[in-house]
Amino acid sequence: MFRGLSAFPITPADADGRVDVEALQRLVKRLVDAKVDSIGLLGSTGSYPYLSRAERRRAIEAAAAIAKGKSPILVGSGAMRTDEAVALARDAEEAGADALLLAPVSYTPLTDREVFTHFETVAAAVKLPVCIYNNPGTTHFTFSAGLVARLSRIANIVAVKNPAPDAGHVFAQLEDLRARVGRDFSLGFSGDWKVTETLIAGADAWYSVVGGLFPEPCMAIVRAVREGKPADARKLNADLQPLWDLFIAHSSLRVVYAAANALGIVKAAPPRPILPLEPDAERQVREVVERLRLR
């Protein structure tokens, strides 16, 4: 479940926040057909904070109708209030999720004690395995290795999704976390342009934005690592550098929406107040997609 490529699609929706079920199912089917290791639904790429509880459930049900029994579905259940996060977690469990991805969403900065209690409460409300979502760029809360270790002792908290460190710090971070949480706890990373080195170093999972739209090149990198071919993995990653440059310049969310629209897979815009890319940047995305022959 928490191994290999976890592909995170966008959640196409209209201006009122109503999910385009057919478009979402097209995206999910691409991932199922590519045999990704799991599907990360309603993550940051899936714009979960911008959707109502009802629409989040509709998205889960729509994805489960395509993926259930084929690709496990990891569902984001983060919310500002603990009781809301519990309700969303239970909704996800009932609607067909196989696991939860939980971020400490907050307006007021949280303490370690508050985050621990939040996670303990949500995890106790469901039977699903839970992955810690460490996304300080969005939540403004950073999980220390010590806090991850404490949370790993809760029975159904079984994984963490961390931002990928720079290549020079990968081994040290992995060794430190492994020593604290044990071999059975999954250590995964996001930040597509950095993750190849974490996989080569022994990370368990890649939580991928680009994999949610273009799973094939990401699966190729994962397979190369699994087959003990780090040079091939690095070459495949380097081939995607024009796309990584766009991610860094414009944000992965905006770029992946532009790419999905350029291919005609969806017709959707990011949730307001996030705006689509400017025409010149959209042109750059189209050119890169065509040059890399991404389909």
Coordinates of C-alpha atoms in Angstrom, one line a residue:
M1 CA 0.0 0.0 0.0
F2 CA 2.7 2.5 1.0
R3 CA 5.3 1.4 -1.4
G4 CA 6.3 2.6 -4.9
L5 CA 4.4 5.2 -6.8
S6 CA 1.4 6.9 -5.2
A7 CA -0.1 9.1 -8.0
F8 CA -2.0 12.2 -7.1
P9 CA -4.5 13.5 -9.7
I10 CA -6.2 16.9 -9.7
T11 CA -9.9 17.0 -8.8
P12 CA -11.7 18.7 -11.7
A13 CA -14.5 20.9 -10.5
D14 CA -16.6 23.8 -11.7
A15 CA -16.5 27.4 -10.4
D16 CA -19.0 26.4 -7.6
G17 CA -16.8 23.6 -6.4
R18 CA -18.9 20.8 -7.8
V19 CA -16.7 17.8 -8.8
D20 CA -16.7 16.8 -12.5
V21 CA -17.1 13.1 -11.8
E22 CA -16.6 12.0 -15.4
A23 CA -13.4 13.9 -15.8
L24 CA -12.1 12.6 -12.4
Q25 CA -12.9 9.1 -13.5
R26 CA -10.9 9.5 -16.7
L27 CA -7.9 10.6 -14.7
V28 CA -8.3 7.7 -12.3
K29 CA -8.6 5.2 -15.1
R30 CA -5.3 6.4 -16.6
L31 CA -3.7 5.6 -13.2
V32 CA -5.4 2.2 -12.9
D33 CA -4.3 1.3 -16.5
A34 CA -0.7 2.3 -15.7
K35 CA -0.8 0.0 -12.6
V36 CA 0.3 2.6 -10.2
D37 CA 0.9 1.3 -6.7
S38 CA -1.7 3.6 -5.2
I39 CA -3.8 6.6 -6.0
G40 CA -3.6 9.7 -3.8
L41 CA -7.0 11.3 -3.9
L42 CA -7.8 14.7 -2.4
G43 CA -4.2 15.6 -1.6
S44 CA -2.9 19.1 -2.1
T45 CA -2.9 18.4 -5.9
G46 CA -6.5 17.3 -5.4
S47 CA -7.3 20.7 -3.8
Y48 CA -9.0 19.1 -0.8
P49 CA -9.3 22.2 1.3
Y50 CA -11.4 23.9 -1.4
L51 CA -14.1 21.2 -1.5
S52 CA -17.1 20.8 0.7
R53 CA -17.6 17.6 2.7
A54 CA -20.3 16.4 0.3
E55 CA -18.1 17.0 -2.8
R56 CA -15.1 15.3 -1.2
R57 CA -17.3 12.2 -0.6
R58 CA -18.6 12.3 -4.2
A59 CA -15.0 12.4 -5.4
I60 CA -14.1 9.3 -3.3
E61 CA -17.1 7.4 -4.5
A62 CA -16.3 8.3 -8.1
A63 CA -12.7 7.2 -7.8
A64 CA -13.6 4.0 -6.0
A65 CA -16.1 3.0 -8.7
I66 CA -13.1 2.9 -11.1
A67 CA -10.2 1.8 -8.9
K68 CA -11.6 -0.4 -6.1
G69 CA -9.9 -3.7 -6.1
K70 CA -7.4 -2.6 -8.7
S71 CA -5.4 0.3 -7.2
P72 CA -5.5 1.2 -3.5
I73 CA -6.9 4.7 -2.8
L74 CA -5.2 7.0 -0.3
V75 CA -7.6 9.8 0.6
G76 CA -6.8 13.2 2.2
S77 CA -9.0 13.9 5.2
G78 CA -7.4 17.0 6.6
A79 CA -9.6 19.8 8.0
M80 CA -9.3 22.8 10.3
R81 CA -11.2 21.2 13.2
T82 CA -10.6 17.8 14.7
D83 CA -14.3 16.9 14.7
E84 CA -14.4 17.8 11.0
A85 CA -11.4 15.7 10.2
V86 CA -13.0 12.7 12.1
A87 CA -16.2 13.1 10.0
L88 CA -14.2 13.3 6.8
A89 CA -12.1 10.2 7.8
R90 CA -15.3 8.3 8.5
D91 CA -16.8 9.4 5.2
A92 CA -13.7 8.2 3.3
E93 CA -13.8 4.9 5.0
E94 CA -17.5 4.4 4.1
A95 CA -17.0 5.6 0.6
G96 CA -14.3 3.2 -0.4
A97 CA -10.9 4.6 0.7
D98 CA -8.2 2.1 1.5
A99 CA -6.1 4.5 3.6
L100 CA -6.0 8.1 4.9
L101 CA -3.6 10.9 4.4
L102 CA -3.8 13.4 7.2
A103 CA -2.4 16.9 7.4
P104 CA -2.5 19.2 10.4
V105 CA -4.6 22.0 8.7
S106 CA -4.7 25.1 10.9
Y107 CA -5.0 28.8 11.0
T108 CA -3.5 29.2 14.4
P109 CA 0.0 27.7 14.6
L110 CA -0.1 24.3 16.3
T111 CA 2.1 22.8 19.0
D112 CA 3.4 19.2 18.9
R113 CA 1.0 18.3 21.6
E114 CA -1.9 19.6 19.7
V115 CA -0.9 17.8 16.5
F116 CA -0.3 14.5 18.4
T117 CA -3.8 14.7 20.0
H118 CA -5.4 15.6 16.6
F119 CA -3.8 12.6 14.9
E120 CA -4.5 10.3 17.8
T121 CA -8.2 11.3 17.7
V122 CA -8.7 10.9 14.0
A123 CA -6.8 7.6 13.9
A124 CA -8.9 6.2 16.7
A125 CA -12.1 7.0 14.8
V126 CA -11.4 4.7 11.8
K127 CA -9.9 1.3 11.1
L128 CA -8.0 2.5 8.0
P129 CA -4.2 2.9 8.0
V130 CA -3.1 6.5 8.3
C131 CA -0.2 8.3 6.6
I132 CA 1.2 11.4 8.2
Y133 CA 1.2 14.3 5.7
N134 CA 4.2 16.5 6.5
N135 CA 3.7 19.5 4.2
P136 CA 5.1 22.6 6.0
G137 CA 4.9 24.7 2.9
T138 CA 1.1 24.6 3.1
T139 CA 0.3 23.9 6.8
H140 CA 3.2 25.9 8.3
F141 CA 3.8 23.0 10.7
T142 CA 6.9 20.8 10.5
F143 CA 6.9 17.3 11.9
S144 CA 10.1 16.6 13.8
A145 CA 11.6 13.1 13.6
G146 CA 10.7 12.8 17.3
L147 CA 7.0 13.6 16.7
V148 CA 6.8 11.1 13.7
A149 CA 8.3 8.5 16.0
R150 CA 5.7 9.1 18.7
L151 CA 2.9 9.0 16.2
S152 CA 4.3 5.8 14.7
R153 CA 3.5 4.0 18.0
I154 CA -0.2 4.5 17.3
A155 CA -1.4 1.2 15.8
N156 CA -2.8 2.4 12.5
I157 CA -0.5 5.3 11.8
V158 CA 1.9 3.4 9.5
A159 CA 3.5 5.9 7.1
V160 CA 4.8 9.4 6.6
K161 CA 4.9 11.6 3.5
N162 CA 7.8 14.0 3.9
P163 CA 9.1 16.7 1.5
A164 CA 12.2 15.3 -0.2
P165 CA 15.4 16.8 1.2
D166 CA 18.3 17.8 -1.0
A167 CA 20.4 14.9 -2.3
G168 CA 23.2 15.5 0.2
H169 CA 20.8 15.0 3.2
V170 CA 18.8 12.0 2.0
F171 CA 20.9 9.2 3.6
A172 CA 21.1 11.0 7.0
Q173 CA 17.4 11.7 7.1
L174 CA 16.5 8.2 6.1
E175 CA 18.9 6.6 8.6
D176 CA 17.7 8.8 11.4
L177 CA 14.0 8.1 10.7
R178 CA 14.5 4.3 10.2
A179 CA 16.2 4.1 13.6
R180 CA 13.3 5.9 15.3
V181 CA 10.3 4.2 13.6
G182 CA 11.4 0.7 12.6
R183 CA 11.4 -1.1 9.3
D184 CA 7.7 -1.6 9.0
F185 CA 6.8 2.1 9.0
S186 CA 6.8 3.5 5.5
L187 CA 9.0 6.5 4.7
G188 CA 7.8 8.3 1.6
F189 CA 8.6 11.6 -0.1
S190 CA 7.1 14.3 -2.3
G191 CA 8.7 17.0 -4.4
D192 CA 8.9 15.3 -7.7
W193 CA 12.1 16.7 -9.0
K194 CA 14.0 15.5 -5.9
V195 CA 12.4 12.1 -5.2
T196 CA 14.5 9.9 -7.5
E197 CA 17.5 10.3 -5.2
T198 CA 15.4 9.4 -2.1
L199 CA 14.1 6.2 -3.9
I200 CA 17.7 5.2 -4.8
A201 CA 18.7 5.8 -1.2
G202 CA 16.0 3.4 0.1
A203 CA 12.8 5.4 0.5
D204 CA 9.6 3.3 0.4
A205 CA 7.2 5.6 -1.6
W206 CA 7.0 8.4 -4.1
Y207 CA 4.0 10.7 -3.6
S208 CA 3.8 12.3 -7.0
V209 CA 2.0 15.2 -8.6
V210 CA 3.2 14.5 -12.1
G211 CA 2.4 10.8 -11.6
G212 CA -1.3 11.8 -11.2
L213 CA -1.4 12.9 -14.9
F214 CA 1.6 11.1 -16.5
P215 CA 2.1 7.9 -14.6
E216 CA 4.1 6.0 -17.2
P217 CA 7.4 8.0 -16.9
C218 CA 7.1 7.9 -13.1
M219 CA 6.5 4.2 -13.1
A220 CA 9.6 3.8 -15.3
I221 CA 11.7 5.5 -12.7
V222 CA 10.3 3.3 -9.9
R223 CA 10.9 0.2 -11.9
A224 CA 14.5 1.2 -12.6
V225 CA 15.1 1.7 -8.9
R226 CA 13.5 -1.7 -8.1
E227 CA 15.6 -3.4 -10.6
G228 CA 18.8 -2.0 -9.1
K229 CA 19.5 0.4 -12.0
P230 CA 20.1 3.8 -10.4
A231 CA 21.9 5.2 -13.5
D232 CA 18.8 4.5 -15.6
A233 CA 16.5 6.1 -12.9
R234 CA 18.7 9.2 -12.9
K235 CA 18.6 9.4 -16.7
L236 CA 14.8 9.1 -16.7
N237 CA 14.5 11.8 -14.1
A238 CA 16.9 14.1 -16.0
D239 CA 14.8 13.6 -19.1
L240 CA 11.9 15.2 -17.2
Q241 CA 13.9 18.3 -16.1
P242 CA 12.0 20.7 -18.5
L243 CA 8.9 19.7 -16.6
W244 CA 10.5 20.1 -13.2
D245 CA 11.7 23.6 -14.2
L246 CA 8.1 24.5 -14.9
F247 CA 7.0 23.0 -11.6
I248 CA 9.6 25.1 -9.8
A249 CA 8.7 28.3 -11.7
H250 CA 4.9 28.2 -11.6
S251 CA 4.0 25.5 -9.0
S252 CA 3.1 21.9 -9.8
L253 CA -0.6 22.5 -9.3
R254 CA -0.9 25.2 -11.9
V255 CA 1.3 23.4 -14.3
V256 CA -0.5 20.1 -14.1
Y257 CA -3.9 21.8 -14.6
A258 CA -2.5 23.4 -17.7
A259 CA -1.1 20.1 -19.0
A260 CA -4.3 18.2 -18.4
N261 CA -6.2 20.9 -20.3
A262 CA -3.7 21.0 -23.1
L263 CA -4.1 17.3 -23.6
G264 CA -7.9 17.6 -23.6
I265 CA -8.2 15.1 -20.7
V266 CA -10.2 17.7 -18.7
K267 CA -11.5 21.2 -19.1
A268 CA -11.0 22.7 -15.7
A269 CA -9.4 25.5 -13.8
P270 CA -7.8 25.5 -10.3
P271 CA -10.2 26.5 -7.5
R272 CA -10.3 30.3 -7.0
P273 CA -8.6 32.3 -5.8
I274 CA -5.9 30.2 -7.6
L275 CA -5.8 31.3 -11.2
P276 CA -4.8 29.4 -14.3
L277 CA -1.4 30.2 -15.8
E278 CA -0.8 33.2 -17.9
P279 CA -1.0 32.5 -21.7
D280 CA 2.8 32.6 -22.1
A281 CA 3.3 30.1 -19.3
E282 CA 0.5 27.9 -20.7
R283 CA 2.3 27.9 -24.1
Q284 CA 5.5 26.8 -22.3
V285 CA 3.6 23.9 -20.7
R286 CA 2.2 22.8 -24.0
E287 CA 5.6 22.9 -25.7
V288 CA 7.2 20.8 -22.9
V289 CA 4.5 18.3 -23.0
E290 CA 4.9 17.9 -26.8
R291 CA 8.7 17.9 -26.6
L292 CA 8.7 15.2 -24.0
R293 CA 6.0 13.3 -25.8
L294 CA 3.9 13.0 -22.6
R295 CA 0.5 11.5 -23.1

